[in-house]
CSV table of C-alpha atoms and ligand atoms in Angstrom, one decimal:
chain,number,residue,atom,x,y,z
O,25,UNK,CA,-55.1,11.2,16.1
O,26,UNK,CA,-52.6,13.9,16.7
O,27,UNK,CA,-51.3,13.9,13.2
O,28,UNK,CA,-52.6,13.8,9.7
O,29,UNK,CA,-52.6,10.7,7.6
O,30,UNK,CA,-50.2,10.9,4.6
O,31,UNK,CA,-51.5,8.8,1.7
O,32,UNK,CA,-48.7,9.4,-0.7
O,33,UNK,CA,-45.0,9.9,0.0
O,34,UNK,CA,-42.5,11.6,-2.3
O,35,UNK,CA,-39.3,9.7,-1.6
O,36,UNK,CA,-35.7,10.2,-3.0
O,37,UNK,CA,-34.1,6.8,-3.0
O,38,UNK,CA,-35.5,5.8,-6.4
O,39,UNK,CA,-33.7,8.8,-7.8
O,40,UNK,CA,-30.5,7.6,-6.1
O,41,UNK,CA,-30.9,4.2,-7.6
O,42,UNK,CA,-31.3,5.8,-11.0
O,43,UNK,CA,-28.1,7.9,-10.4
O,44,UNK,CA,-26.3,4.7,-9.3
O,45,UNK,CA,-27.2,3.1,-12.7
O,46,UNK,CA,-25.8,6.1,-14.5
O,47,UNK,CA,-22.7,6.8,-12.5
O,48,UNK,CA,-21.5,3.8,-10.5
O,49,UNK,CA,-18.4,1.7,-11.1
O,50,UNK,CA,-16.3,4.1,-13.1
O,51,UNK,CA,-13.0,2.6,-11.9
O,52,UNK,CA,-14.2,-1.0,-12.1
O,53,UNK,CA,-12.0,-3.9,-13.0
O,54,UNK,CA,-11.2,-4.0,-16.7
O,55,UNK,CA,-8.1,-5.5,-18.2
O,56,UNK,CA,-7.3,-7.6,-21.2
O,57,UNK,CA,-3.7,-8.3,-20.3
O,58,UNK,CA,-1.5,-8.7,-17.2
O,59,UNK,CA,0.1,-5.3,-17.9
O,60,UNK,CA,-3.3,-3.6,-18.0
O,61,UNK,CA,-4.3,-5.5,-14.8
O,62,UNK,CA,-1.1,-4.3,-13.0
O,63,UNK,CA,-1.7,-0.7,-14.1
O,64,UNK,CA,-5.3,-0.8,-13.1
O,65,UNK,CA,-4.3,-2.3,-9.7
O,66,UNK,CA,-1.8,0.4,-9.0
O,67,UNK,CA,-4.0,3.3,-9.9
O,68,UNK,CA,-7.2,1.9,-8.3
O,69,UNK,CA,-5.4,1.1,-5.0
O,70,UNK,CA,-4.1,4.7,-4.9
O,71,UNK,CA,-7.6,6.1,-5.7
O,72,UNK,CA,-9.3,3.9,-3.1
O,73,UNK,CA,-6.7,4.7,-0.5
O,74,UNK,CA,-7.4,8.4,-1.1
O,75,UNK,CA,-11.2,7.9,-1.0
O,76,UNK,CA,-11.3,6.0,2.3
O,77,UNK,CA,-8.8,8.4,3.8
O,78,UNK,CA,-5.9,6.0,4.3
O,79,UNK,CA,-3.5,8.5,2.8
O,80,UNK,CA,-4.4,11.0,5.6
O,81,UNK,CA,-3.7,8.7,8.5
O,82,UNK,CA,-0.7,9.4,10.8
O,83,UNK,CA,2.2,7.0,11.3
O,84,UNK,CA,3.7,6.4,14.8
O,85,UNK,CA,5.6,3.9,16.8
O,86,UNK,CA,3.7,0.8,17.7
O,87,UNK,CA,4.9,0.7,21.4
O,88,UNK,CA,3.5,-2.8,21.9
O,89,UNK,CA,2.5,-3.7,25.5
O,90,UNK,CA,1.4,-7.1,26.9
O,91,UNK,CA,-1.6,-6.5,29.2
O,92,UNK,CA,-2.6,-10.1,30.3
O,93,UNK,CA,-1.9,-13.7,29.6
O,94,UNK,CA,-4.4,-16.6,30.3
O,95,UNK,CA,-3.7,-20.3,29.5
O,96,UNK,CA,-6.6,-22.0,27.7
O,97,UNK,CA,-6.9,-25.5,26.5
O,98,UNK,CA,-4.2,-26.0,23.8
O,99,UNK,CA,-3.3,-22.3,23.6
O,100,UNK,CA,-2.4,-19.1,25.5
O,101,UNK,CA,-4.6,-16.1,25.1
O,102,UNK,CA,-2.6,-12.8,25.5
O,103,UNK,CA,-4.0,-9.3,25.4
O,104,UNK,CA,-1.8,-6.8,23.7
O,105,UNK,CA,-2.0,-3.1,23.0
O,106,UNK,CA,-0.4,-1.2,20.1
O,107,UNK,CA,-0.5,2.4,19.1
O,108,UNK,CA,-2.0,2.7,15.6
O,109,UNK,CA,-1.9,6.5,15.2
O,110,UNK,CA,-0.4,9.0,17.6
O,111,UNK,CA,-2.3,8.3,20.9
O,112,UNK,CA,-4.9,6.0,19.2
O,113,UNK,CA,-4.6,2.6,20.7
O,114,UNK,CA,-5.8,-0.8,19.6
O,115,UNK,CA,-6.1,-3.7,22.0
O,116,UNK,CA,-6.1,-7.2,20.5
O,117,UNK,CA,-6.0,-10.8,21.6
O,118,UNK,CA,-3.0,-12.9,20.4
O,119,UNK,CA,-3.9,-16.6,20.6
O,120,UNK,CA,-0.6,-18.6,20.7
O,121,UNK,CA,-0.9,-22.4,20.1
O,122,UNK,CA,0.9,-24.6,22.6
O,123,UNK,CA,4.0,-26.6,21.7
O,124,UNK,CA,6.0,-24.1,19.5
O,125,UNK,CA,9.6,-25.3,19.3
O,126,UNK,CA,12.5,-22.8,19.6
O,127,UNK,CA,13.0,-21.2,16.2
O,128,UNK,CA,9.7,-22.6,14.8
O,129,UNK,CA,7.6,-20.4,12.6
O,130,UNK,CA,3.8,-20.7,12.2
O,131,UNK,CA,1.2,-19.3,9.8
O,132,UNK,CA,-0.9,-16.5,11.2
O,133,UNK,CA,-4.5,-15.5,10.9
O,134,UNK,CA,-6.1,-12.1,11.7
O,135,UNK,CA,-9.6,-12.9,12.8
O,136,UNK,CA,-11.7,-9.7,12.4
O,137,UNK,CA,-15.1,-9.3,14.1
O,138,UNK,CA,-18.4,-8.0,13.0
O,139,UNK,CA,-21.2,-6.0,14.6
O,140,UNK,CA,-23.2,-6.7,17.8
O,141,UNK,CA,-21.0,-9.3,19.3
O,142,UNK,CA,-18.6,-7.6,21.7
O,143,UNK,CA,-15.7,-6.9,19.3
O,144,UNK,CA,-12.7,-9.2,19.7
O,145,UNK,CA,-14.4,-11.3,22.4
O,146,UNK,CA,-16.3,-13.3,19.8
O,147,UNK,CA,-13.6,-14.5,17.4
O,148,UNK,CA,-11.5,-15.2,20.5
O,149,UNK,CA,-14.4,-17.5,21.8
O,150,UNK,CA,-15.1,-15.8,25.1
O,151,UNK,CA,-18.0,-18.1,26.0
O,152,UNK,CA,-17.1,-17.6,29.6
O,153,UNK,CA,-19.0,-14.3,29.2
O,154,UNK,CA,-22.7,-15.3,29.4
O,155,UNK,CA,-24.0,-12.6,26.9
O,156,UNK,CA,-21.7,-14.0,24.2
O,157,UNK,CA,-22.6,-17.7,24.5
O,158,UNK,CA,-25.7,-17.6,22.3
O,159,UNK,CA,-24.2,-15.3,19.5
O,160,UNK,CA,-21.0,-17.3,19.4
O,161,UNK,CA,-22.9,-20.6,19.2
O,162,UNK,CA,-25.6,-19.4,16.8
O,163,UNK,CA,-23.3,-17.8,14.2
O,164,UNK,CA,-20.0,-19.9,14.8
O,165,UNK,CA,-18.3,-16.6,15.7
O,166,UNK,CA,-15.3,-18.2,17.5
O,167,UNK,CA,-13.3,-18.7,14.2
O,168,UNK,CA,-10.2,-17.3,15.8
O,169,UNK,CA,-10.2,-20.2,18.2
O,170,UNK,CA,-10.8,-22.7,15.3
O,171,UNK,CA,-7.6,-21.4,13.7
O,172,UNK,CA,-5.5,-21.5,16.8
O,173,UNK,CA,-6.7,-25.1,17.5
O,174,UNK,CA,-5.3,-25.9,14.0
O,175,UNK,CA,-1.9,-24.5,15.0
O,176,UNK,CA,-2.1,-21.0,13.6
O,177,UNK,CA,-1.1,-17.9,15.6
O,178,UNK,CA,-4.2,-15.8,15.7
O,179,UNK,CA,-4.8,-12.1,16.3
O,180,UNK,CA,-8.3,-10.8,17.2
O,181,UNK,CA,-8.3,-7.0,17.3
O,182,UNK,CA,-11.0,-4.6,18.5
O,183,UNK,CA,-12.1,-2.4,15.5
O,184,UNK,CA,-12.5,1.3,16.3
O,185,UNK,CA,-15.9,1.8,17.9
O,186,UNK,CA,-16.2,-1.8,19.3
O,187,UNK,CA,-15.3,-3.6,22.5
O,188,UNK,CA,-12.7,-1.6,24.5
O,189,UNK,CA,-12.7,1.0,21.7
O,190,UNK,CA,-16.2,2.2,22.1
O,191,UNK,CA,-16.6,6.0,22.5
O,192,UNK,CA,-18.2,7.5,25.6
O,193,UNK,CA,-21.7,7.4,24.1
O,194,UNK,CA,-21.6,3.6,23.9
O,195,UNK,CA,-19.6,2.6,26.9
O,196,UNK,CA,-21.0,0.5,29.8
O,197,UNK,CA,-21.4,-3.1,30.9
O,198,UNK,CA,-25.2,-3.5,30.2
O,199,UNK,CA,-25.6,-6.3,27.7
O,200,UNK,CA,-27.0,-4.2,24.8
O,201,UNK,CA,-24.2,-1.6,25.0
O,202,UNK,CA,-21.5,-4.2,25.8
O,203,UNK,CA,-22.4,-6.0,22.6
O,204,UNK,CA,-22.9,-2.8,20.6
O,205,UNK,CA,-20.7,-0.2,19.0
O,206,UNK,CA,-20.2,3.5,18.3
O,207,UNK,CA,-19.3,2.9,14.6
O,208,UNK,CA,-22.1,5.1,13.4
O,209,UNK,CA,-20.9,8.1,15.4
O,210,UNK,CA,-17.3,7.6,14.5
O,211,UNK,CA,-18.0,7.3,10.8
O,212,UNK,CA,-19.9,10.6,10.8
O,213,UNK,CA,-17.0,12.4,12.5
O,214,UNK,CA,-14.5,10.7,10.2
O,215,UNK,CA,-16.1,11.6,6.9
O,216,UNK,CA,-16.4,15.2,7.9
O,217,UNK,CA,-12.6,15.2,8.2
O,218,UNK,CA,-11.9,13.4,4.9
O,219,UNK,CA,-11.5,10.1,6.6
O,220,UNK,CA,-13.8,7.1,6.9
O,221,UNK,CA,-14.3,4.3,9.3
O,222,UNK,CA,-13.5,1.8,6.5
O,223,UNK,CA,-10.2,3.6,6.1
O,224,UNK,CA,-9.5,3.7,9.8
O,225,UNK,CA,-10.2,0.0,10.2
O,226,UNK,CA,-8.0,-0.8,7.2
O,227,UNK,CA,-5.2,1.4,8.5
O,228,UNK,CA,-5.4,-0.2,12.0
O,229,UNK,CA,-5.1,-3.7,10.4
O,230,UNK,CA,-2.0,-2.6,8.4
O,231,UNK,CA,-0.5,-1.5,11.7
O,232,UNK,CA,-1.4,-5.0,13.1
O,233,UNK,CA,0.5,-6.4,10.1
O,234,UNK,CA,3.5,-4.1,11.1
O,235,UNK,CA,3.3,-5.7,14.6
O,236,UNK,CA,3.1,-9.2,13.1
O,237,UNK,CA,6.3,-8.3,11.2
O,238,UNK,CA,8.1,-8.0,14.5
O,239,UNK,CA,7.1,-11.5,15.7
O,240,UNK,CA,9.8,-14.1,15.0
O,241,UNK,CA,7.3,-17.0,15.5
O,242,UNK,CA,5.2,-15.9,12.6
O,243,UNK,CA,6.0,-17.1,9.0
O,244,UNK,CA,5.7,-13.7,7.3
O,245,UNK,CA,4.8,-15.1,3.9
O,246,UNK,CA,2.0,-17.1,5.4
O,247,UNK,CA,-0.3,-14.4,6.8
O,248,UNK,CA,-4.1,-14.6,6.4
O,249,UNK,CA,-7.1,-12.5,7.4
O,250,UNK,CA,-10.7,-13.6,7.8
O,251,UNK,CA,-14.0,-12.3,9.2
O,252,UNK,CA,-17.8,-12.4,9.1
O,253,UNK,CA,-19.9,-9.4,8.2
O,254,UNK,CA,-18.1,-6.3,9.3
O,255,UNK,CA,-15.1,-8.6,9.8
O,256,UNK,CA,-15.6,-9.5,6.1
O,257,UNK,CA,-15.5,-5.8,5.2
O,258,UNK,CA,-12.2,-5.4,7.1
O,259,UNK,CA,-10.8,-8.5,5.5
O,260,UNK,CA,-11.8,-7.4,2.0
O,261,UNK,CA,-10.3,-4.0,2.2
O,262,UNK,CA,-7.1,-5.1,4.0
O,263,UNK,CA,-6.4,-7.9,1.5
O,264,UNK,CA,-7.2,-5.6,-1.4
O,265,UNK,CA,-4.8,-2.8,-0.3
O,266,UNK,CA,-2.0,-4.7,1.5
O,267,UNK,CA,-0.1,-7.5,-0.2
O,268,UNK,CA,1.3,-8.8,3.1
O,269,UNK,CA,-2.0,-10.8,3.3
O,270,UNK,CA,-1.5,-14.0,1.4
O,271,UNK,CA,-4.9,-15.5,2.0
O,272,UNK,CA,-8.3,-13.9,2.8
O,273,UNK,CA,-11.7,-15.4,3.8
O,274,UNK,CA,-14.6,-13.0,3.4
O,275,UNK,CA,-17.8,-14.3,5.0
O,276,UNK,CA,-21.3,-12.7,4.8
O,277,UNK,CA,-20.0,-9.6,3.2
O,278,UNK,CA,-19.9,-9.9,-0.6
O,279,UNK,CA,-22.6,-8.5,-2.8
O,280,UNK,CA,-23.5,-5.7,-5.2
O,281,UNK,CA,-23.7,-2.3,-3.4
O,282,UNK,CA,-26.9,-1.2,-5.1
O,283,UNK,CA,-29.1,-4.1,-3.9
O,284,UNK,CA,-27.4,-4.5,-0.5
O,285,UNK,CA,-26.6,-1.0,0.6
O,286,UNK,CA,-28.7,1.3,-1.5
O,287,UNK,CA,-32.0,-0.6,-1.8
O,288,UNK,CA,-31.4,-1.9,1.7
O,289,UNK,CA,-30.2,0.3,4.5
O,290,UNK,CA,-27.3,-0.9,6.7
O,291,UNK,CA,-25.1,0.5,9.4
O,292,UNK,CA,-23.5,3.9,8.6
O,293,UNK,CA,-20.0,2.4,8.7
O,294,UNK,CA,-20.7,0.7,5.3
O,295,UNK,CA,-20.8,4.0,3.6
O,296,UNK,CA,-17.8,6.0,2.1
O,297,UNK,CA,-18.2,9.2,0.2
O,298,UNK,CA,-18.0,8.6,-3.6
O,299,UNK,CA,-17.1,4.9,-3.2
O,300,UNK,CA,-19.9,3.6,-5.4
O,301,UNK,CA,-19.0,6.0,-8.2
O,302,UNK,CA,-15.6,4.2,-8.3
O,303,UNK,CA,-16.0,0.5,-7.7
O,304,UNK,CA,-18.3,-2.3,-6.6
O,305,UNK,CA,-17.3,-5.1,-4.2
O,306,UNK,CA,-16.2,-7.5,-7.0
O,307,UNK,CA,-13.8,-4.8,-8.2
O,308,UNK,CA,-12.3,-4.4,-4.7
O,309,UNK,CA,-11.8,-8.2,-4.5
O,310,UNK,CA,-10.2,-8.2,-8.0
O,311,UNK,CA,-7.3,-6.3,-6.3
O,312,UNK,CA,-6.5,-9.4,-4.3
O,313,UNK,CA,-5.6,-11.7,-7.2
O,314,UNK,CA,-3.6,-13.8,-7.5
O,315,UNK,CA,-3.5,-14.2,-3.8
O,316,UNK,CA,-5.8,-16.8,-2.2
O,317,UNK,CA,-9.4,-15.6,-1.6
O,318,UNK,CA,-12.4,-17.6,-0.4
O,319,UNK,CA,-15.8,-16.0,-0.3
O,320,UNK,CA,-18.5,-17.5,1.9
O,321,UNK,CA,-22.2,-16.8,1.2
O,322,UNK,CA,-25.3,-18.0,3.1
O,323,UNK,CA,-28.1,-18.5,0.5
O,324,UNK,CA,-30.6,-17.1,3.0
O,325,UNK,CA,-28.5,-14.1,4.2
O,326,UNK,CA,-30.9,-11.2,4.0
O,327,UNK,CA,-28.0,-8.8,3.5
O,328,UNK,CA,-27.5,-10.2,0.0
O,329,UNK,CA,-30.5,-8.0,-1.0
O,330,UNK,CA,-33.8,-8.7,-2.7
O,331,UNK,CA,-32.3,-10.8,-5.5
O,332,UNK,CA,-30.4,-13.0,-3.0
O,333,UNK,CA,-27.4,-15.0,-4.3
O,334,UNK,CA,-27.8,-13.5,-7.8
O,335,UNK,CA,-26.5,-10.2,-6.4
O,336,UNK,CA,-23.5,-12.1,-5.0
O,337,UNK,CA,-22.7,-14.1,-8.1
O,338,UNK,CA,-22.5,-11.0,-10.3
O,339,UNK,CA,-19.7,-9.6,-8.1
O,340,UNK,CA,-18.0,-13.0,-7.8
O,341,UNK,CA,-17.9,-13.1,-11.6
O,342,UNK,CA,-16.1,-9.7,-11.7
O,343,UNK,CA,-13.5,-11.0,-9.3
O,344,UNK,CA,-13.1,-14.3,-11.1
O,345,UNK,CA,-12.1,-12.4,-14.2
O,346,UNK,CA,-8.9,-11.1,-12.4
O,347,UNK,CA,-8.1,-14.7,-11.2
O,348,UNK,CA,-8.5,-16.0,-14.7
O,349,UNK,CA,-6.3,-13.3,-16.1
O,350,UNK,CA,-3.6,-14.0,-13.6
O,351,UNK,CA,-3.8,-17.8,-14.0
O,352,UNK,CA,-4.8,-18.3,-10.4
O,353,UNK,CA,-8.3,-19.7,-10.7
O,354,UNK,CA,-7.4,-22.4,-8.1
O,355,UNK,CA,-6.7,-19.6,-5.5
O,356,UNK,CA,-10.3,-18.2,-5.7
O,357,UNK,CA,-13.3,-20.1,-4.3
O,358,UNK,CA,-16.9,-19.2,-3.7
O,359,UNK,CA,-18.7,-21.3,-1.1
O,360,UNK,CA,-22.5,-21.0,-1.1
O,361,UNK,CA,-24.0,-22.8,1.9
O,362,UNK,CA,-27.6,-23.3,3.0
O,363,UNK,CA,-28.1,-20.7,5.8
O,364,UNK,CA,-28.2,-17.1,6.9
O,365,UNK,CA,-25.9,-14.4,8.1
O,366,UNK,CA,-23.4,-16.7,9.9
O,367,UNK,CA,-19.9,-18.0,9.6
O,368,UNK,CA,-20.1,-21.4,8.0
O,369,UNK,CA,-16.4,-22.6,7.7
O,370,UNK,CA,-17.4,-25.7,5.7
O,371,UNK,CA,-14.7,-25.2,3.1
O,372,UNK,CA,-12.7,-22.5,4.9
O,373,UNK,CA,-10.2,-24.4,7.0
O,374,UNK,CA,-9.2,-26.8,4.2
O,375,UNK,CA,-8.8,-23.8,1.8
O,376,UNK,CA,-6.7,-21.8,4.2
O,377,UNK,CA,-4.6,-24.8,5.2
O,378,UNK,CA,-3.9,-25.4,1.5
O,379,UNK,CA,-2.5,-21.9,0.9
O,380,UNK,CA,-1.0,-21.1,4.3
O,381,UNK,CA,-0.1,-24.3,6.0
O,382,UNK,CA,1.0,-27.0,3.5
T,401,LIG,ZN1,-21.3,-0.1,11.9
């Protein structure tokens, strides 16, 4: 043996867990009246926008450009590019259902992607790429296609660090890097500049909403956002901070921070300086009320943490308080399904149709 056996380790995470117990959630949802709720919402949005760095992002012209257009069965898949910050560009697929009549307006879904599945390629159902067939089939990742087949106009963006937005350290066509991301690296750079990847992702989606606002075919009061895992993170934050989103579906990304991100370790892009001092996930979702929100949880999803669904239900109960207060209980649903870290969709399409398409 070239080393010496260490029989006892002196670790630091238990101390962090203790600190969490003492200091977390200082700006959590608490309101006894609608007036208190509105005041909490306004101040918490401002504080969270500052924490994640949204307030330091730079505005610019979108300069939209159509890059390609491919006819698929029942819809056209276009690739677009917009400028989200000066000289920072975001490519996205726009899935346009066939058969729109002149002057017709359709509801719209942003379909945000998670980790390890090639960025926008998965929600856009690119099973023509062999490396994506198994991930898409196994976790039902082609939810963008499911929505366009139901008549929605769907936008599937690449989040920073994924797909065509990978930094040089993660570029290449080999399967592992093609499916991977440079989110870890980007978040490290960002937090050192007072930004965060959470903030940059949310900002980019607000710019996508700006672009959506320029499209005559989209019914502006019927815009939704959905996503699994990292796509759930993006959806949660966008819906919490931007009221242009009328309906949100957060799948596989809803649990208490302590169990899921402190006792468990996940990708760096989940971490924002001082965030846990401020809120937990249920508080962020409480900012979405009274707009429609469906949370989807796999009862075997290991990311829920050691206590499993209990760690989810505690957060759901926080959020439910905001929906009760606003009299919008019917716009909030929690679907627990038997399964793991996958998109289920069992209640999703009916729920979204109810709030965006009826
Ligand atoms: Zn990440």
